[in-house]
CSV table of C-alpha atoms in Angstrom, one decimal:
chain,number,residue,atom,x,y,z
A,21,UNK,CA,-22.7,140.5,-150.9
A,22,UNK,CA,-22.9,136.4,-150.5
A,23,UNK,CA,-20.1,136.3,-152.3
A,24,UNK,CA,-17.2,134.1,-151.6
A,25,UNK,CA,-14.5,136.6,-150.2
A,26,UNK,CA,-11.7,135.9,-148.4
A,27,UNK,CA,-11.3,132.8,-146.2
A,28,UNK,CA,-11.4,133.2,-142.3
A,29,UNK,CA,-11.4,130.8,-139.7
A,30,UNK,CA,-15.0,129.9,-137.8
A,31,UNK,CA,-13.5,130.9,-134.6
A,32,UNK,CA,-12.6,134.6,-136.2
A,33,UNK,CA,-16.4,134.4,-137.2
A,34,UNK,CA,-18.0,134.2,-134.0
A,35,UNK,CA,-15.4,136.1,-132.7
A,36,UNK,CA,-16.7,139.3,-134.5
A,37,UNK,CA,-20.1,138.5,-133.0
A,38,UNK,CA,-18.4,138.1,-129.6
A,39,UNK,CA,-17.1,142.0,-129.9
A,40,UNK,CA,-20.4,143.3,-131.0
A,41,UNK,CA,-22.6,141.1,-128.0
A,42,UNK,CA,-19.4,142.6,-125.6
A,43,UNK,CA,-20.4,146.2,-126.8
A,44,UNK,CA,-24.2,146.0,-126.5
A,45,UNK,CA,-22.9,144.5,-122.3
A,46,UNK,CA,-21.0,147.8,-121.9
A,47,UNK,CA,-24.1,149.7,-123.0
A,48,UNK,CA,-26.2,148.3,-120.8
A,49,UNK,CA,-23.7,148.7,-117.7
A,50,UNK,CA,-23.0,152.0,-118.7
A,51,UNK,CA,-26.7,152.7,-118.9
A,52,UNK,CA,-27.5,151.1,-115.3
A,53,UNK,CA,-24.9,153.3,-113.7
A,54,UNK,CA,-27.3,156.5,-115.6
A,55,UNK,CA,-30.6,155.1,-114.3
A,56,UNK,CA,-29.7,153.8,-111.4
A,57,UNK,CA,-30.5,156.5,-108.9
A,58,UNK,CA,-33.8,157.2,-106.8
A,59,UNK,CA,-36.7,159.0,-106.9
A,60,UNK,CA,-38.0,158.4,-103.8
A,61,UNK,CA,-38.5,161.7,-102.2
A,62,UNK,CA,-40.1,163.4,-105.2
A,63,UNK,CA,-43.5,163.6,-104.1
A,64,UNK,CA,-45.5,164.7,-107.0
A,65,UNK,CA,-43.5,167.0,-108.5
A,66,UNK,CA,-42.7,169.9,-105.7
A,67,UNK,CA,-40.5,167.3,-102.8
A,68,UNK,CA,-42.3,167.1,-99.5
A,69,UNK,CA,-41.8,168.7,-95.9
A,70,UNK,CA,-41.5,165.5,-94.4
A,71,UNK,CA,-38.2,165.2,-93.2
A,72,UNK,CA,-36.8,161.9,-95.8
A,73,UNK,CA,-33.2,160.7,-95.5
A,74,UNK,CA,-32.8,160.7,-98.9
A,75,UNK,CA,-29.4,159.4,-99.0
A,76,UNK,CA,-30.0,157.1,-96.9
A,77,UNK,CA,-33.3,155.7,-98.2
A,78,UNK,CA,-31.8,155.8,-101.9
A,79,UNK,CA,-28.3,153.2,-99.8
A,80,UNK,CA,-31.4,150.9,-98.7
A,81,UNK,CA,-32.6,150.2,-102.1
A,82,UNK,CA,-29.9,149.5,-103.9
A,83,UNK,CA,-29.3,152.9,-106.0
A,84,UNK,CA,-26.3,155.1,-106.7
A,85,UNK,CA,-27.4,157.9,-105.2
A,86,UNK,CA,-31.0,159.9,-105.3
A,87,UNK,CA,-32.3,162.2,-108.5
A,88,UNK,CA,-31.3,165.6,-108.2
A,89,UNK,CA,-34.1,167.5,-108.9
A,90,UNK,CA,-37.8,166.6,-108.1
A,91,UNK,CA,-39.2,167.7,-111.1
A,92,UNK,CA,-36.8,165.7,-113.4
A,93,UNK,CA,-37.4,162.3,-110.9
A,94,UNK,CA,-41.6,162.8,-111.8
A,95,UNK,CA,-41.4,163.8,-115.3
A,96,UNK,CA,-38.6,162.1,-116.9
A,97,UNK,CA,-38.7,158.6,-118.6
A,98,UNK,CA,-35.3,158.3,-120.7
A,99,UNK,CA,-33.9,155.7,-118.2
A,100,UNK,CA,-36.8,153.7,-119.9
A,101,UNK,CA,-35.7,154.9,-123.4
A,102,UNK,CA,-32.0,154.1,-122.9
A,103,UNK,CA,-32.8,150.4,-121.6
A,104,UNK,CA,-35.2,150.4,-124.5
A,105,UNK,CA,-32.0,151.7,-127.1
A,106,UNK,CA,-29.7,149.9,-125.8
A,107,UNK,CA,-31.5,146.4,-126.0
A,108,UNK,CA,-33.3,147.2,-129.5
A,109,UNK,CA,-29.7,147.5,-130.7
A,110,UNK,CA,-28.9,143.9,-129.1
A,111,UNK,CA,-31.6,142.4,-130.7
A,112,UNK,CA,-30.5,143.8,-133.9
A,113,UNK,CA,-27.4,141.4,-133.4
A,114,UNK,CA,-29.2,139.2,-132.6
A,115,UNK,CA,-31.3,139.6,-135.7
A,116,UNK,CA,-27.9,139.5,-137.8
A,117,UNK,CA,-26.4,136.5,-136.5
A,118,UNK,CA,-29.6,134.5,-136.5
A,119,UNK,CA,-29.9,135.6,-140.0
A,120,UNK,CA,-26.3,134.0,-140.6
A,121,UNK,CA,-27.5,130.9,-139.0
A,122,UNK,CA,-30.8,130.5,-141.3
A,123,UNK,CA,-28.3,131.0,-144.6
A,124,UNK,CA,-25.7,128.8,-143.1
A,125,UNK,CA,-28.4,126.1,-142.1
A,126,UNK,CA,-30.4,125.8,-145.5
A,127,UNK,CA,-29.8,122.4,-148.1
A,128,UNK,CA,-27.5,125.1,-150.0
A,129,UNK,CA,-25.1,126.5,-147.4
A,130,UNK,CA,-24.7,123.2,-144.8
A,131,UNK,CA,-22.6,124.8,-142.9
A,132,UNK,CA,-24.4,124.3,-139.5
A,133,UNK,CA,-27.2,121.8,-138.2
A,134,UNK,CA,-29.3,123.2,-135.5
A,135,UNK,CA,-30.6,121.2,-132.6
A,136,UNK,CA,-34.4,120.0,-133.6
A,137,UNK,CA,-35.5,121.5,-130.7
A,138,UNK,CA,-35.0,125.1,-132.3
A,139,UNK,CA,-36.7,123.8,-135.4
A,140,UNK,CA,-39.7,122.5,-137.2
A,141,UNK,CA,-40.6,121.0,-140.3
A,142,UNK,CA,-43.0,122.5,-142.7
A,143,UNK,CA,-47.2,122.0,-142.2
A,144,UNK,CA,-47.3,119.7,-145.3
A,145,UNK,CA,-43.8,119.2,-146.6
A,146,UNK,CA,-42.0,116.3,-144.3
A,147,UNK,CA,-38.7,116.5,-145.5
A,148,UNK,CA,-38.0,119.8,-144.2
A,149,UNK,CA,-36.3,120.9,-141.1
A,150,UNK,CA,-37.0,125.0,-140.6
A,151,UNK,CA,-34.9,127.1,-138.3
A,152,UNK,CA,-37.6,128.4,-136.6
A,153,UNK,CA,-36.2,129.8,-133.2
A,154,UNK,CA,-33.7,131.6,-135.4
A,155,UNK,CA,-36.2,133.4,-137.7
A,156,UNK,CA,-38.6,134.4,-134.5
A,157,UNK,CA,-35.6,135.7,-133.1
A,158,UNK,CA,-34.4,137.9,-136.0
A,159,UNK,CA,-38.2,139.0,-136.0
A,160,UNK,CA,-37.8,140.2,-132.6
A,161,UNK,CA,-35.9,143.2,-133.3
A,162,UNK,CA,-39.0,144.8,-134.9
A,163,UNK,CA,-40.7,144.1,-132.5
A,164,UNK,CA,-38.2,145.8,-130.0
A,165,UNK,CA,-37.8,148.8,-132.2
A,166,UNK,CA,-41.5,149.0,-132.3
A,167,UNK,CA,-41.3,149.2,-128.2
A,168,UNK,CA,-38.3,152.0,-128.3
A,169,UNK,CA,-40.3,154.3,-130.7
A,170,UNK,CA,-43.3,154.1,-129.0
A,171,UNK,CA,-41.8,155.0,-125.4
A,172,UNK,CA,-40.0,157.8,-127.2
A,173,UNK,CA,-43.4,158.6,-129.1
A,174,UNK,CA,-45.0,159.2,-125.8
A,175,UNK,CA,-42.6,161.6,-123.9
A,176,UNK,CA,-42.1,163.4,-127.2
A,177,UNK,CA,-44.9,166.4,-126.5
A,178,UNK,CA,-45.4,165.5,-122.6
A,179,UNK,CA,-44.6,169.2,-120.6
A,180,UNK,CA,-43.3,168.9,-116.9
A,181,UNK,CA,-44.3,167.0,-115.0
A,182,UNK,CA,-46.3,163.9,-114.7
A,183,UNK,CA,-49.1,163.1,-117.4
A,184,UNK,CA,-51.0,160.2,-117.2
A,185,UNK,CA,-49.4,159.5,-120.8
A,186,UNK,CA,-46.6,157.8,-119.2
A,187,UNK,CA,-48.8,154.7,-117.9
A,188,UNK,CA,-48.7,153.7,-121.9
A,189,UNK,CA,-44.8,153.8,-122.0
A,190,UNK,CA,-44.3,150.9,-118.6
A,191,UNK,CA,-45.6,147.9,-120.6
A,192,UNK,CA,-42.8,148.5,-123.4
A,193,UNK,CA,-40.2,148.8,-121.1
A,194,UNK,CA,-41.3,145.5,-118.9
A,195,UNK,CA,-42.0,143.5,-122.8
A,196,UNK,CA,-38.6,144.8,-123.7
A,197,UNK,CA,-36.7,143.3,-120.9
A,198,UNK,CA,-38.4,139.7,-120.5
A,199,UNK,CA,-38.3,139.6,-124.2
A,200,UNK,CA,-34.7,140.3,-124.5
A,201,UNK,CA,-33.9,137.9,-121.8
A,202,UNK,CA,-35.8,135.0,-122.9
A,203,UNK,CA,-34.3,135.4,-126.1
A,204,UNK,CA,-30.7,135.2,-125.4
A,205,UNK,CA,-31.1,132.4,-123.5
A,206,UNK,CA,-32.6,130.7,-126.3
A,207,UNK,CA,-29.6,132.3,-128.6
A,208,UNK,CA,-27.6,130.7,-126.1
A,209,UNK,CA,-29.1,127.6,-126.1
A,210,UNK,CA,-28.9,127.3,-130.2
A,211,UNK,CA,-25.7,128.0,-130.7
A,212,UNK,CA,-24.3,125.9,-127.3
A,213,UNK,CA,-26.5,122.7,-129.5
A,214,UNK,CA,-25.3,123.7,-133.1
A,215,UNK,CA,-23.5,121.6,-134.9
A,216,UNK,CA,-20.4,123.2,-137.3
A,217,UNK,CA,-19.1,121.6,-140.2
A,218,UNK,CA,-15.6,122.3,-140.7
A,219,UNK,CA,-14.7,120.1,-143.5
A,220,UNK,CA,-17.9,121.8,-145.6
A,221,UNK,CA,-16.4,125.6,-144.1
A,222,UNK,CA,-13.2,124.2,-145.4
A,223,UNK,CA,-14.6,123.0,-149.2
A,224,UNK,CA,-15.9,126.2,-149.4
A,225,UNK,CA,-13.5,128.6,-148.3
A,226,UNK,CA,-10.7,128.6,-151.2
A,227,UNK,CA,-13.6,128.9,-154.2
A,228,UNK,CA,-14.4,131.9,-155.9
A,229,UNK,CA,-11.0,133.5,-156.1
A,230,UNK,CA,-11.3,133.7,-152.5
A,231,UNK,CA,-7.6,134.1,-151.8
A,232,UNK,CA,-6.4,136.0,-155.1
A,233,UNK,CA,-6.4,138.9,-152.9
A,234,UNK,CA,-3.1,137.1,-151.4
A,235,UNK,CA,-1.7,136.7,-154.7
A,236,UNK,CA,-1.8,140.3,-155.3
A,237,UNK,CA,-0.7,141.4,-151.6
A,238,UNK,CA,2.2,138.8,-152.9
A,239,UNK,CA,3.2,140.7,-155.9
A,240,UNK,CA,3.1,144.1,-153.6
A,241,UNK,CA,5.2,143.0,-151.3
A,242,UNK,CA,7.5,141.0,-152.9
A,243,UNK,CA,8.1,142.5,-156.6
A,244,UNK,CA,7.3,146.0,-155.2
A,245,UNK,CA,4.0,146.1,-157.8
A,246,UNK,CA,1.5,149.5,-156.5
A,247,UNK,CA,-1.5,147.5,-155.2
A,248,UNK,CA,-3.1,149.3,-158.0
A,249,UNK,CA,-1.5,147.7,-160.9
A,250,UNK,CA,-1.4,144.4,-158.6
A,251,UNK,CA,-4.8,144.3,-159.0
A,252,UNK,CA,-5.2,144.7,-162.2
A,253,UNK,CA,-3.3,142.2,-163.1
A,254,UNK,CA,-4.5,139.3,-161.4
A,255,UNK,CA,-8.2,140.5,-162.0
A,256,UNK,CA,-7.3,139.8,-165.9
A,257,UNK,CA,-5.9,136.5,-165.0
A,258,UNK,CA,-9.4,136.0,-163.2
A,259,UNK,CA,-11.0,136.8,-166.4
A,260,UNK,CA,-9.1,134.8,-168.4
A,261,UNK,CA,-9.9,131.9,-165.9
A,262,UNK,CA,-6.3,131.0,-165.7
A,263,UNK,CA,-4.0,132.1,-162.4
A,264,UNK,CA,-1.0,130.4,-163.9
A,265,UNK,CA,2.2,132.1,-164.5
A,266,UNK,CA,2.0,132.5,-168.2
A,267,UNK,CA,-1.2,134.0,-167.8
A,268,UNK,CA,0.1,136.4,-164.9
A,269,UNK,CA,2.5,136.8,-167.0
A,270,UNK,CA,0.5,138.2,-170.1
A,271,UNK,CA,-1.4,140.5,-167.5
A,272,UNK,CA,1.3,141.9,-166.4
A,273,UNK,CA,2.9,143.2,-169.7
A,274,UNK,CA,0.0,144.6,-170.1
A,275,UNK,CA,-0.6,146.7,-167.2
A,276,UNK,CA,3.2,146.5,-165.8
A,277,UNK,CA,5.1,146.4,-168.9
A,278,UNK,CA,6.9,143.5,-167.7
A,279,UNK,CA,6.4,139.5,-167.0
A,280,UNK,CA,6.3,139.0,-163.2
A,281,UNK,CA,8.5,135.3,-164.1
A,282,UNK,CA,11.4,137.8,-165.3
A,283,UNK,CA,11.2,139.7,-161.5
A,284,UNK,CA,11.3,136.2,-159.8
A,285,UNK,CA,7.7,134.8,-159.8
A,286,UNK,CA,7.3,131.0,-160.4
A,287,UNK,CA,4.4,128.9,-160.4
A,288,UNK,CA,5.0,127.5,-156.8
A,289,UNK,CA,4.8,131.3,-155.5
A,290,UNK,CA,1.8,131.5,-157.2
A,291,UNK,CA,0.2,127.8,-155.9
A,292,UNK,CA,1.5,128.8,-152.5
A,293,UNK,CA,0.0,132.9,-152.4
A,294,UNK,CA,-3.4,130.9,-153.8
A,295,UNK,CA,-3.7,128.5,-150.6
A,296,UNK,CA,-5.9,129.2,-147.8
A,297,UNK,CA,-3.8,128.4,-145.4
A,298,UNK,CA,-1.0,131.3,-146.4
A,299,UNK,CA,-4.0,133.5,-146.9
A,300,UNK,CA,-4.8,132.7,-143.2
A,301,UNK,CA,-1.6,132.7,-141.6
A,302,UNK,CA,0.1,136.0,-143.4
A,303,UNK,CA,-2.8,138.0,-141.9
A,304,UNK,CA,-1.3,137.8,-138.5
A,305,UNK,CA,-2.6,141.4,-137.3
A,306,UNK,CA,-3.9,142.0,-133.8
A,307,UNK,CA,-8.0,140.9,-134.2
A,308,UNK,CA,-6.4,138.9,-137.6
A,309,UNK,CA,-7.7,135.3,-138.6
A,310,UNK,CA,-4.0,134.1,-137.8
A,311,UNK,CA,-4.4,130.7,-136.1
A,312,UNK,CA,-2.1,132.5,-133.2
A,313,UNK,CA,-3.5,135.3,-133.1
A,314,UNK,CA,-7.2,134.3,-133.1
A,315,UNK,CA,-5.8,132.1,-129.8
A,316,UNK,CA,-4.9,135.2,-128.3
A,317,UNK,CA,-7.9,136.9,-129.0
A,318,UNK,CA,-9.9,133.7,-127.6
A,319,UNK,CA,-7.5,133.8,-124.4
A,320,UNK,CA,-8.5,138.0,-124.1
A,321,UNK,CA,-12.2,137.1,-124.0
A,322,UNK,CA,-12.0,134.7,-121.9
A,323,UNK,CA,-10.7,136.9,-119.7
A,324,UNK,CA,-12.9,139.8,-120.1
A,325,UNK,CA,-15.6,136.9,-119.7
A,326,UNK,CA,-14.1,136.0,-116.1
A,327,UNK,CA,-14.1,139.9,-114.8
């Protein structure tokens, strides 16, 4: 919602991207061991009397195995699709983290500075620095989605088994592919150059009521409040504009029926629940922004990474 919400770490950040890039890898992998078997043998439509190794021939190219039915290996074009799917969803990562990048990069935000090289400044306005290589690559999806519906658009009617349809659907596939692979080098190349700055990340991340969510996880776990009630209690203080314990306090008669001070609650709980770094280290969960356990997801990548 560009809202300030609760406070992570920027390693937990790219992290998330780091799952969803891993994913759209598997896809493709997954997809290659689909495709990745041979036609050769096929003729045009019916086989051939010649007598083809087929095995064999499929070994010296490189394939799995061959297509099992000659028909299919003439008429069929989803290996195309898939690829197509598969990197259309990519690019629509791509898309979201380069959007991330623009917000993060603007005079408002500073939370990055991208290399010059990925940017430009405006026709007539000198001052500015654009993130252009970031906004051509969030375009890009479009453009990819455009290629996926259109290979799909063309095999949608097509009976068995060739038509000359198909010659329309091979330029989307080859755009797709050196599209995709030019751009993540240059995704690569962005975010290998960028420059993060931590001490704006950190200015940032306790505003809002950022980390009252921690003060009200603190009240359920320690006074045995219902979330709930929790809640509604330090939302009034939030109101108010006032997280101090006679405020708390006043909340929490009225939605508790009793003052949190009388179960134990002082004003050093509250300063302490309120701090980002308790906010941070309490959430020590497997895939959590813990400082530990965000090293130990960082130390799992890397090993994925390596196999």
């Amino acid at each position: 919602h560009l809202q300030h919400a609760q406070p992570v770490t920027l390693a937990q950040h790219v992290l998330a991207y780091e799952q969803i890039f891993a994913r759209d890898f598997d896809r493709l992998i997954e997809a290659l061991f689909r495709v990745n078997y041979s036609p050769l043998g096929s003729a045009a439509l019916a086989s051939t009397g010649y007598p083809l190794d087929r095995e064999f021939t499929a070994a010296l190219l490189g394939f799995n195995g061959y297509m099992g039915n000659s028909m299919d290996a003439v008429a069929s074009r989803d290996f195309a699709e898939e690829v197509l799917a598969c990197d259309t969803m990519l690019m629509t990562h791509v898309s979201r983290f380069c959007e991330e990048l623009i917000i993060w990069s603007s005079s408002f935000v500073r939370f990055v500075t991208l290399d010059d090289r990925y940017c430009s400044t405006s026709s007539i306005m000198p001052q500015k620095k654009n993130p252009d290589v970031a906004e051509i690559l969030r375009s890009r999806s479009g453009t990819l989605l455009g290629s996926f519906i259109s290979a799909v658009t063309i095999m949608k009617g097509l009976p068995m088994a060739y038509n000359r349809d198909m010659q329309d659907l091979n330029p989307h596939l080859w755009r797709g592919i050196t599209d995709v692979r030019r751009d993540l080098d240059l995704l690569a190349g962005m975010i290998a150059t960028a420059e993060f700055n931590l001490s704006r990340m950190e200015e940032e991340a306790g505003k809002g009521g950022s980390t009252t969510t921690e003060l009200a996880d603190t009240l359920v776990r320690e006074y045995n409040i219902p979330f709930r009630t929790a809640h509604h209690i330090v939302g009034r203080a939030v109101k108010e504009g006032a997280l101090d314990l006679a405020t708390l306090d006043r909340a929490a008669e009225e939605f508790h029926g009793e003052r949190l001070s009388s179960l134990g609650l002082t004003q050093e709980k509250i300063t302490s629940a309120l701090s980002v770094t308790r906010s941070l280290s309490v959430r020590n969960l497997p895939g959590g922004p813990a400082p530990e356990m965000v090293s130990s997801s960082l130390q799992d990548r890397r090993e994925v990474l390596a196999q």
